[in-house]
PDB file of C-alpha atoms in Angstrom:
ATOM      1  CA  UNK A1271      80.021  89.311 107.024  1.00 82.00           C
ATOM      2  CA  UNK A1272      77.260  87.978 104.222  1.00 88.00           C
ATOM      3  CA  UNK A1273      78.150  84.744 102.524  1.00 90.00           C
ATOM      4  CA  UNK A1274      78.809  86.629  99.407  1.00 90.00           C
ATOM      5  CA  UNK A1275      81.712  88.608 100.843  1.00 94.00           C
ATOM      6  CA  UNK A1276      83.426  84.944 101.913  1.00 95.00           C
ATOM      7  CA  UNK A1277      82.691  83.987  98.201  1.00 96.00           C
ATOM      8  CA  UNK A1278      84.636  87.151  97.220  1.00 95.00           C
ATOM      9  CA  UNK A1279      87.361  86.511  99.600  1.00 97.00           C
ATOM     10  CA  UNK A1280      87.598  82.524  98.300  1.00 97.00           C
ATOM     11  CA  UNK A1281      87.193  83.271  95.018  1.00 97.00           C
ATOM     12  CA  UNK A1282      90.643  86.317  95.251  1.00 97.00           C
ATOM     13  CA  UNK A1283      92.507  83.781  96.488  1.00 97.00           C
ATOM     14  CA  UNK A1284      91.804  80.943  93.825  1.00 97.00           C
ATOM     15  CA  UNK A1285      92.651  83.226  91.501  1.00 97.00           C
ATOM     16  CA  UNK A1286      95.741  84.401  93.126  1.00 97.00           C
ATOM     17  CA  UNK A1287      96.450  80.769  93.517  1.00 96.00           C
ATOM     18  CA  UNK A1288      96.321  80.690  89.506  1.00 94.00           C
ATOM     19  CA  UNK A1289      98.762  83.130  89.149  1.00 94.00           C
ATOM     20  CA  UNK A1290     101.113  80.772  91.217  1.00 94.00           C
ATOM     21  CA  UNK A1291     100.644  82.178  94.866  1.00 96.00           C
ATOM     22  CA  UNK A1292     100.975  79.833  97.732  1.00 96.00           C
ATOM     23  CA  UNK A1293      97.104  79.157  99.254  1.00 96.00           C
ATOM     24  CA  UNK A1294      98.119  79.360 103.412  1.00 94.00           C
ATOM     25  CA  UNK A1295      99.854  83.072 102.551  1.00 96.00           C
ATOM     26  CA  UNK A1296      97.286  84.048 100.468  1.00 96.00           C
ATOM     27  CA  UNK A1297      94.632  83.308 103.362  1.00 96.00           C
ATOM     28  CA  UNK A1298      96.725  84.691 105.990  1.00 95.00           C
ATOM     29  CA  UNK A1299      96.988  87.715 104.134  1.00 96.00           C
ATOM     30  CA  UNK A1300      93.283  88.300 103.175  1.00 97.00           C
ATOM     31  CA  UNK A1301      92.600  87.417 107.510  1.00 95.00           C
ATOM     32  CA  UNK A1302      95.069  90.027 108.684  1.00 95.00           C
ATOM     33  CA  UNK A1303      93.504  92.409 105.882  1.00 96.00           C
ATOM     34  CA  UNK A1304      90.022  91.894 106.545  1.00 96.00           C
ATOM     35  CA  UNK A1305      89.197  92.439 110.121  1.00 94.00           C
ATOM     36  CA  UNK A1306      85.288  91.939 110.245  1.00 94.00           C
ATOM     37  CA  UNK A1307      85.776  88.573 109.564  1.00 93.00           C
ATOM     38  CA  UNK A1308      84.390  86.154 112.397  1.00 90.00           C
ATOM     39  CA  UNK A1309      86.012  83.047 113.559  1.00 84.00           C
ATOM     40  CA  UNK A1310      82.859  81.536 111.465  1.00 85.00           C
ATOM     41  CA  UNK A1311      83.721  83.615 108.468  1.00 91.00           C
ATOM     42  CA  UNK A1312      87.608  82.843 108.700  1.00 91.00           C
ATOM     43  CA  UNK A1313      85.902  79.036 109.247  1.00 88.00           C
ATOM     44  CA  UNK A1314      83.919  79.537 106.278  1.00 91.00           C
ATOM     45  CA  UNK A1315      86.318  81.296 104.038  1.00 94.00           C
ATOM     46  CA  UNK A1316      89.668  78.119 104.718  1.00 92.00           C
ATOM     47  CA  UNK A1317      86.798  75.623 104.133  1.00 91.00           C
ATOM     48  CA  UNK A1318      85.891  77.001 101.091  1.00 95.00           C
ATOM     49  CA  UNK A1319      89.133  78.335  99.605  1.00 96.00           C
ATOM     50  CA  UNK A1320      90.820  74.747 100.533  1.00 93.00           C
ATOM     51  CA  UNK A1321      88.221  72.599  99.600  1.00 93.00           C
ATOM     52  CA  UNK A1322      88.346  74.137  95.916  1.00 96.00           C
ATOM     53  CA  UNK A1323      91.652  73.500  95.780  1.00 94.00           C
ATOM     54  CA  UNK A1324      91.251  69.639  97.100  1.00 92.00           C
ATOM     55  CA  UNK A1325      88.506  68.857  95.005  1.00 95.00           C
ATOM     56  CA  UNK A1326      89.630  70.872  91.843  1.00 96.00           C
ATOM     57  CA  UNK A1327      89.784  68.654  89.312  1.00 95.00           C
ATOM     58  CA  UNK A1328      86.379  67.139  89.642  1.00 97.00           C
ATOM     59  CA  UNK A1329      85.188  71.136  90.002  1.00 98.00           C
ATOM     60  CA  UNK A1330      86.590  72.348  86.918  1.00 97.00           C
ATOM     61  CA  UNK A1331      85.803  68.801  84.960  1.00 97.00           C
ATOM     62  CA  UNK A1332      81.583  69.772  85.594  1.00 98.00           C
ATOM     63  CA  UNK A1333      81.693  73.108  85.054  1.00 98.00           C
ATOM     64  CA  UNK A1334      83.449  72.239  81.514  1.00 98.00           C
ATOM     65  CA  UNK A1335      80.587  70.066  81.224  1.00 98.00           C
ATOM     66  CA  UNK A1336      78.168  72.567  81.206  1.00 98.00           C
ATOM     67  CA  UNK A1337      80.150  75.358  78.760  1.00 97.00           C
ATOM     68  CA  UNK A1338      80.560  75.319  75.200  1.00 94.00           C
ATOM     69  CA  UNK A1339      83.856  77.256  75.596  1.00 95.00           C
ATOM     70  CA  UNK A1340      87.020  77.823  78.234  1.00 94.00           C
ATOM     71  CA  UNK A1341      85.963  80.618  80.571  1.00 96.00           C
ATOM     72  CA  UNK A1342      88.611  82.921  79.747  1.00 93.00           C
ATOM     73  CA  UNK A1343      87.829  85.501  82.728  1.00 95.00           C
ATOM     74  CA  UNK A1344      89.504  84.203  85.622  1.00 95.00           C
ATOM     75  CA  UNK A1345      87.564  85.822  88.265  1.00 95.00           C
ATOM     76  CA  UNK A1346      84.272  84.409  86.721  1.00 97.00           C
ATOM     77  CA  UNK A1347      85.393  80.652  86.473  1.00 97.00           C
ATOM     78  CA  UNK A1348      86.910  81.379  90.607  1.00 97.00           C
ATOM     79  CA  UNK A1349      83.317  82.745  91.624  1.00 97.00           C
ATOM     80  CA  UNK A1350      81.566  79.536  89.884  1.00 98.00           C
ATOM     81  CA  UNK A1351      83.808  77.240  90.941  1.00 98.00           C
ATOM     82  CA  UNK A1352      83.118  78.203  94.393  1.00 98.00           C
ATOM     83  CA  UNK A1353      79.833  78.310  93.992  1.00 98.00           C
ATOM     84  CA  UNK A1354      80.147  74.584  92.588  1.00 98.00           C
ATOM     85  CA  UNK A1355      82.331  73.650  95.825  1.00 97.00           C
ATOM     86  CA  UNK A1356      79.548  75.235  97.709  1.00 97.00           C
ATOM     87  CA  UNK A1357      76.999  73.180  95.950  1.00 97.00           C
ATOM     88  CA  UNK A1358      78.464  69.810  96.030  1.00 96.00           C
ATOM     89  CA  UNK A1359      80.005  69.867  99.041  1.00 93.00           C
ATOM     90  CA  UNK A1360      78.731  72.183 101.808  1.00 90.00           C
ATOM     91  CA  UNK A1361      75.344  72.028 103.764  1.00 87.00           C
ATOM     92  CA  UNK A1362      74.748  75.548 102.656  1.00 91.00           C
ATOM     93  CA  UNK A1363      71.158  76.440 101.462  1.00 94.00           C
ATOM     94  CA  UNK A1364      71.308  76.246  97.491  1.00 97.00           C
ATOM     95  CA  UNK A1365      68.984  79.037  96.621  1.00 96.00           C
ATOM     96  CA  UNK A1366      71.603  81.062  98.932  1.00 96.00           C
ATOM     97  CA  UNK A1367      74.357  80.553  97.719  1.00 97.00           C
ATOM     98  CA  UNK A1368      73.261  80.799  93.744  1.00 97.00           C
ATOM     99  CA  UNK A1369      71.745  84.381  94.838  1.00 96.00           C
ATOM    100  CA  UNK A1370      74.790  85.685  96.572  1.00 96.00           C
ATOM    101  CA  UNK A1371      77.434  84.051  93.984  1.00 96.00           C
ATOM    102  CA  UNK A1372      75.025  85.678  91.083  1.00 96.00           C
ATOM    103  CA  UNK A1373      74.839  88.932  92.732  1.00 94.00           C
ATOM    104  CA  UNK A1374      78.371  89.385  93.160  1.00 92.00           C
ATOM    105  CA  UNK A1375      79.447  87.743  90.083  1.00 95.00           C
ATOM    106  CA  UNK A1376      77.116  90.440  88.489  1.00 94.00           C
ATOM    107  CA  UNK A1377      79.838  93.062  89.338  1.00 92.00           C
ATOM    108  CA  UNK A1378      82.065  91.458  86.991  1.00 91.00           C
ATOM    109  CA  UNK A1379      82.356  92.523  83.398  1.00 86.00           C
ATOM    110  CA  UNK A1380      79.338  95.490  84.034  1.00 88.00           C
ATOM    111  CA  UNK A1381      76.910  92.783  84.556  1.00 91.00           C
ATOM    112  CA  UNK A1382      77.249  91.114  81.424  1.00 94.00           C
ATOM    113  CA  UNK A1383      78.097  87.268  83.328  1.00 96.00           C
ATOM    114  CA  UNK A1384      74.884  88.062  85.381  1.00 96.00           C
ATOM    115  CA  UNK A1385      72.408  85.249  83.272  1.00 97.00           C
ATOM    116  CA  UNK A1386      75.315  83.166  82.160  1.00 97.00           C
ATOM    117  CA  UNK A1387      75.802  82.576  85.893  1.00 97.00           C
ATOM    118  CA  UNK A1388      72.865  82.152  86.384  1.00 97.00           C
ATOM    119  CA  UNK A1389      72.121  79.156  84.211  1.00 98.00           C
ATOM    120  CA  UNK A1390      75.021  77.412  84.866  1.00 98.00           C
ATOM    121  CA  UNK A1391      74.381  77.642  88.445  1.00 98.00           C
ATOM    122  CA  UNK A1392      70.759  76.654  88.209  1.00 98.00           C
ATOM    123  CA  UNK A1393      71.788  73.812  85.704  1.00 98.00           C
ATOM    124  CA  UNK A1394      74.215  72.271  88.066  1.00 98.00           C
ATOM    125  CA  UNK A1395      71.507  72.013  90.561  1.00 98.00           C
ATOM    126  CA  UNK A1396      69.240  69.853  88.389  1.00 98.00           C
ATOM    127  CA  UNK A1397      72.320  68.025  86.636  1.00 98.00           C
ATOM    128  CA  UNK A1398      73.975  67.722  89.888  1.00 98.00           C
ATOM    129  CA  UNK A1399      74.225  63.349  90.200  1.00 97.00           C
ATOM    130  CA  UNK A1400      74.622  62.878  86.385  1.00 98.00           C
ATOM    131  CA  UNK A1401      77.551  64.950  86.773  1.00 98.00           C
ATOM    132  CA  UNK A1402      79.147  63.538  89.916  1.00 98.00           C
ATOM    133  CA  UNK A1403      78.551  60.250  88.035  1.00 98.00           C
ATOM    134  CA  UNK A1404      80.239  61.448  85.058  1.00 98.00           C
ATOM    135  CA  UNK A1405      83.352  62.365  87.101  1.00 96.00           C
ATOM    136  CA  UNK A1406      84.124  58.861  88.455  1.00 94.00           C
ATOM    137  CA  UNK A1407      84.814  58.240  84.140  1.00 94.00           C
ATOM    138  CA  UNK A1408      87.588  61.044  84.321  1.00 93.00           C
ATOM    139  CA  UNK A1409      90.688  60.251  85.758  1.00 91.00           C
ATOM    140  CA  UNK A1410      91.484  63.741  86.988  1.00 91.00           C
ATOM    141  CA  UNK A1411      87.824  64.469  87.655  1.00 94.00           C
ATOM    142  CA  UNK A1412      87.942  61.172  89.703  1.00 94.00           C
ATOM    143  CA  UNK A1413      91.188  61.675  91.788  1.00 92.00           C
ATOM    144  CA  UNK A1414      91.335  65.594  91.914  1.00 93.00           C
ATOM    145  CA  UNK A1415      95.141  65.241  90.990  1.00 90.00           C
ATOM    146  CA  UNK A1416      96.996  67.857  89.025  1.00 86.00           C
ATOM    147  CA  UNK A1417      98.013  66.355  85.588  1.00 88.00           C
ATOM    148  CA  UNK A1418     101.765  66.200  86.055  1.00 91.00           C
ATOM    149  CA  UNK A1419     101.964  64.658  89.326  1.00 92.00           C
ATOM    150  CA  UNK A1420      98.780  61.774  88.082  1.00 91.00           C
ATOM    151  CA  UNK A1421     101.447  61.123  85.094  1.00 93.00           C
ATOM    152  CA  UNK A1422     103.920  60.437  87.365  1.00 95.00           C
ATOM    153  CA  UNK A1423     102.523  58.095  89.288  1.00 94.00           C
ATOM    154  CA  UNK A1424     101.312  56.616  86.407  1.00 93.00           C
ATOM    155  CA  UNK A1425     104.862  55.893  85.096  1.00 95.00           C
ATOM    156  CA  UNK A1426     106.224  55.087  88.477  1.00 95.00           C
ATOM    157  CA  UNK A1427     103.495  52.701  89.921  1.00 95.00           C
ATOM    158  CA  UNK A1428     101.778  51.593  86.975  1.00 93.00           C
ATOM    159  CA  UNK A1429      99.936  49.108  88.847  1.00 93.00           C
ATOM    160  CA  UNK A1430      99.326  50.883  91.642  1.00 93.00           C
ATOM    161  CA  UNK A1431      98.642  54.431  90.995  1.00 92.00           C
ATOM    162  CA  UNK A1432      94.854  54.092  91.310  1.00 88.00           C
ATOM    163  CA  UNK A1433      94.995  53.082  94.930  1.00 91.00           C
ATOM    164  CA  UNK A1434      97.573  55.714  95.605  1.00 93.00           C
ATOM    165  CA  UNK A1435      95.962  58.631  94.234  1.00 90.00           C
ATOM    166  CA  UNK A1436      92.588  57.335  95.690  1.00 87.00           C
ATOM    167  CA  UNK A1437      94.810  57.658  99.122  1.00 86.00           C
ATOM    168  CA  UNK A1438      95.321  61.554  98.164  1.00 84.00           C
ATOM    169  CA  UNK A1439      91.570  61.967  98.625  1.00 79.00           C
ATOM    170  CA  UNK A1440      91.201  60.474 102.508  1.00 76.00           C
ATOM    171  CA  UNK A1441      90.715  62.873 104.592  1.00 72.00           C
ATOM    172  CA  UNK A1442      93.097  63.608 107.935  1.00 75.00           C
ATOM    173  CA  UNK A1443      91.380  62.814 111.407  1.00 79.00           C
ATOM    174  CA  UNK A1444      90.610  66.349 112.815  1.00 88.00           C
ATOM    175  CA  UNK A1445      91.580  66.725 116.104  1.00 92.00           C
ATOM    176  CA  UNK A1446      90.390  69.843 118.297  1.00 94.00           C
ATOM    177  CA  UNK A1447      92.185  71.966 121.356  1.00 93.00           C
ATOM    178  CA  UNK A1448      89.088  72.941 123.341  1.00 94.00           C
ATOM    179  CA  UNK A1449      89.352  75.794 124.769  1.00 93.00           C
ATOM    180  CA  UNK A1450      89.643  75.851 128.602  1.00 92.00           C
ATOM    181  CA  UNK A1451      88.234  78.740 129.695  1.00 91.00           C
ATOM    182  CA  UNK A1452      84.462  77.717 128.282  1.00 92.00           C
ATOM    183  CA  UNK A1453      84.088  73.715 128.496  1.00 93.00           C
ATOM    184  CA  UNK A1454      86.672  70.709 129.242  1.00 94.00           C
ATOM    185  CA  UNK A1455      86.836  67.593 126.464  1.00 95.00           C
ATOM    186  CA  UNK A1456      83.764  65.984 128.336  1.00 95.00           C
ATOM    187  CA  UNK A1457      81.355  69.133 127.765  1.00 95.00           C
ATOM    188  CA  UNK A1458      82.627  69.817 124.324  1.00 95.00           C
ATOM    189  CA  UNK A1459      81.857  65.778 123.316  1.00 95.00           C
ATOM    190  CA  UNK A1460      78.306  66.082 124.480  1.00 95.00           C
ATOM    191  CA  UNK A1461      78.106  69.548 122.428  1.00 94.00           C
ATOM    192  CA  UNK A1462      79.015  67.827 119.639  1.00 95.00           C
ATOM    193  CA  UNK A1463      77.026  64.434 119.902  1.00 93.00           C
ATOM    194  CA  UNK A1464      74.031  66.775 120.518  1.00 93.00           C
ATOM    195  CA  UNK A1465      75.621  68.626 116.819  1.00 90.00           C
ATOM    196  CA  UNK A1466      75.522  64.653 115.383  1.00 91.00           C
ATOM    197  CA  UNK A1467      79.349  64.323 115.225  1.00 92.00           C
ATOM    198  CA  UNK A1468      81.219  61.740 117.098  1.00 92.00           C
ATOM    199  CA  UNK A1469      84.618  61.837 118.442  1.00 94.00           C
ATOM    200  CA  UNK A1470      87.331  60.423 121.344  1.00 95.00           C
ATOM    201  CA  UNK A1471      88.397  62.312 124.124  1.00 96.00           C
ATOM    202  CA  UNK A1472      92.489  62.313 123.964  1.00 96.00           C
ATOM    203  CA  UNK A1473      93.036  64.373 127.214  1.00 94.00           C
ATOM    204  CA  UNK A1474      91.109  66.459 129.142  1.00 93.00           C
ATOM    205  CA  UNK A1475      90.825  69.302 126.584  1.00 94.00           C
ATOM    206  CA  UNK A1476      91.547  67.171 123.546  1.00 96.00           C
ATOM    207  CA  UNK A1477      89.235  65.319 121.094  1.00 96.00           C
ATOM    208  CA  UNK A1478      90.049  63.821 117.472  1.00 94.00           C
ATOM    209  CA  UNK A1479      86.390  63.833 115.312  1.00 93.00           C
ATOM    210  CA  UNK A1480      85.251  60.044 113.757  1.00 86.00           C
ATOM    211  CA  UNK A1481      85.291  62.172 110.840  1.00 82.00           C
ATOM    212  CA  UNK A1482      86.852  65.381 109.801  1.00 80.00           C
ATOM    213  CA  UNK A1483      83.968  67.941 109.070  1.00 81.00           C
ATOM    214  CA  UNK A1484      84.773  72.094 107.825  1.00 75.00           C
ATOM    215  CA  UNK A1485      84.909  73.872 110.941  1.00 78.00           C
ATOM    216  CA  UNK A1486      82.178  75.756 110.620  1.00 73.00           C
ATOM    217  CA  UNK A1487      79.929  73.026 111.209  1.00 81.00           C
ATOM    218  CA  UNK A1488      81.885  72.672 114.430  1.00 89.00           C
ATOM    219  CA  UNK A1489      79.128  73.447 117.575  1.00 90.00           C
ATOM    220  CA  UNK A1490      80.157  77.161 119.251  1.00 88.00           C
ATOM    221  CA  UNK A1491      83.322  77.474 117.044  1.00 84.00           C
ATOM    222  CA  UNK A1492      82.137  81.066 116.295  1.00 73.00           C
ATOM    223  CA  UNK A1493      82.155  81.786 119.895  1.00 80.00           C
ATOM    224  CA  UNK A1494      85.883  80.567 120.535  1.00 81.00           C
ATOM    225  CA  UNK A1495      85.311  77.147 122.234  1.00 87.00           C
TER     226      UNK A1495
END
């Protein structure tokens, strides 16, 4: 499946999402519904749809930054904000993913976002640190809380919200279940020191990663190991 399809699929279920939908059903319903996906798209597409959600705030606080009104097209603002997630915070080629989120985005509206798109996309790419920097001035860009839960913790823990929503952000150790009939824990660990990760064996077909990385960077994922 191209990497614009995934952006499709991501950017259906932020909007769904919008309308109140829960994220894990939404996914598990666009999997059993699209069949061609690969276990590197289905990687591709949680990574994606998940890490919009995570780092939300922060998404939606530079892409504001670069309009002079509310995107009122929910599809649109989906498509560039994964686009944006893609930009920040994947290793995927720029130039690739600002073709394929243009082209699709292009479909919208009888090709009237086409430019707008575009630009912003292209602007975030040259603007890209001032507006990371920017985001640590924002206290929803900064912790990627939604509002009502950062106010509550604000009246609760007035002295120690900032560490606590800072805590939000950490990511969980990944751990992996490697799969038996292609490599033990011991095979997979030199796959993925040769891939630059580090990890610890927990058992003989367990390892948890030093850090937590989107699957799809994961060495032979896509082939089931």
């Amino acid at each position: 499946m191209s990497l614009s399809q995934v952006q499709a699929l991501a950017a259906h279920a932020l909007v769904a999402v919008a309308s109140g939908k829960n994220l894990s059903d939404e996914l598990a319903h666009i999997i059993a519904h699209t069949p061609e996906l690969t276990a590197q798209d289905k990687g591709m597409l949680q990574d994606i749809a998940y890490g919009c959600q995570r780092h939300l705030g922060s998404l939606k606080f530079m892409l504001g930054k670069m309009l002079n009104k509310p995107i009122d097209n929910e599809a649109l603002q989906s498509y560039l904000l994964v686009a944006l997630y893609q930009l920040n915070h994947t290793q995927n080629a720029p130039h690739a993913v600002v073709n394929e989120a243009v082209n699709h985005i292009a479909q919208i509206g009888h090709g009237q976002y086409r430019s707008f798109a575009n630009a912003i996309l292209r602007r975030f790419l040259r603007e890209k640190e001032g507006l990371n920097k920017a985001c640590r001035y924002d206290d929803v860009a900064k912790h990627n809380l939604p509002v009502w839960l950062q106010k509550t913790l604000q009246n609760q823990y007035p002295k120690h919200w900032h560490n606590i929503a800072t805590a939000f952000q950490a990511h969980p150790p990944l751990t992996l279940r490697v799969n038996r009939r292609h490599a033990d824990a011991e095979q997979y660990l030199a796959a993925l020191h040769d891939a630059g990760l580090n990890g610890k064996i927990l058992d003989d077909y367990a390892i948890r990663l030093a850090q937590a990385v989107p699957v799809a960077q994961l060495p032979r994922f896509a082939e089931g190991w």
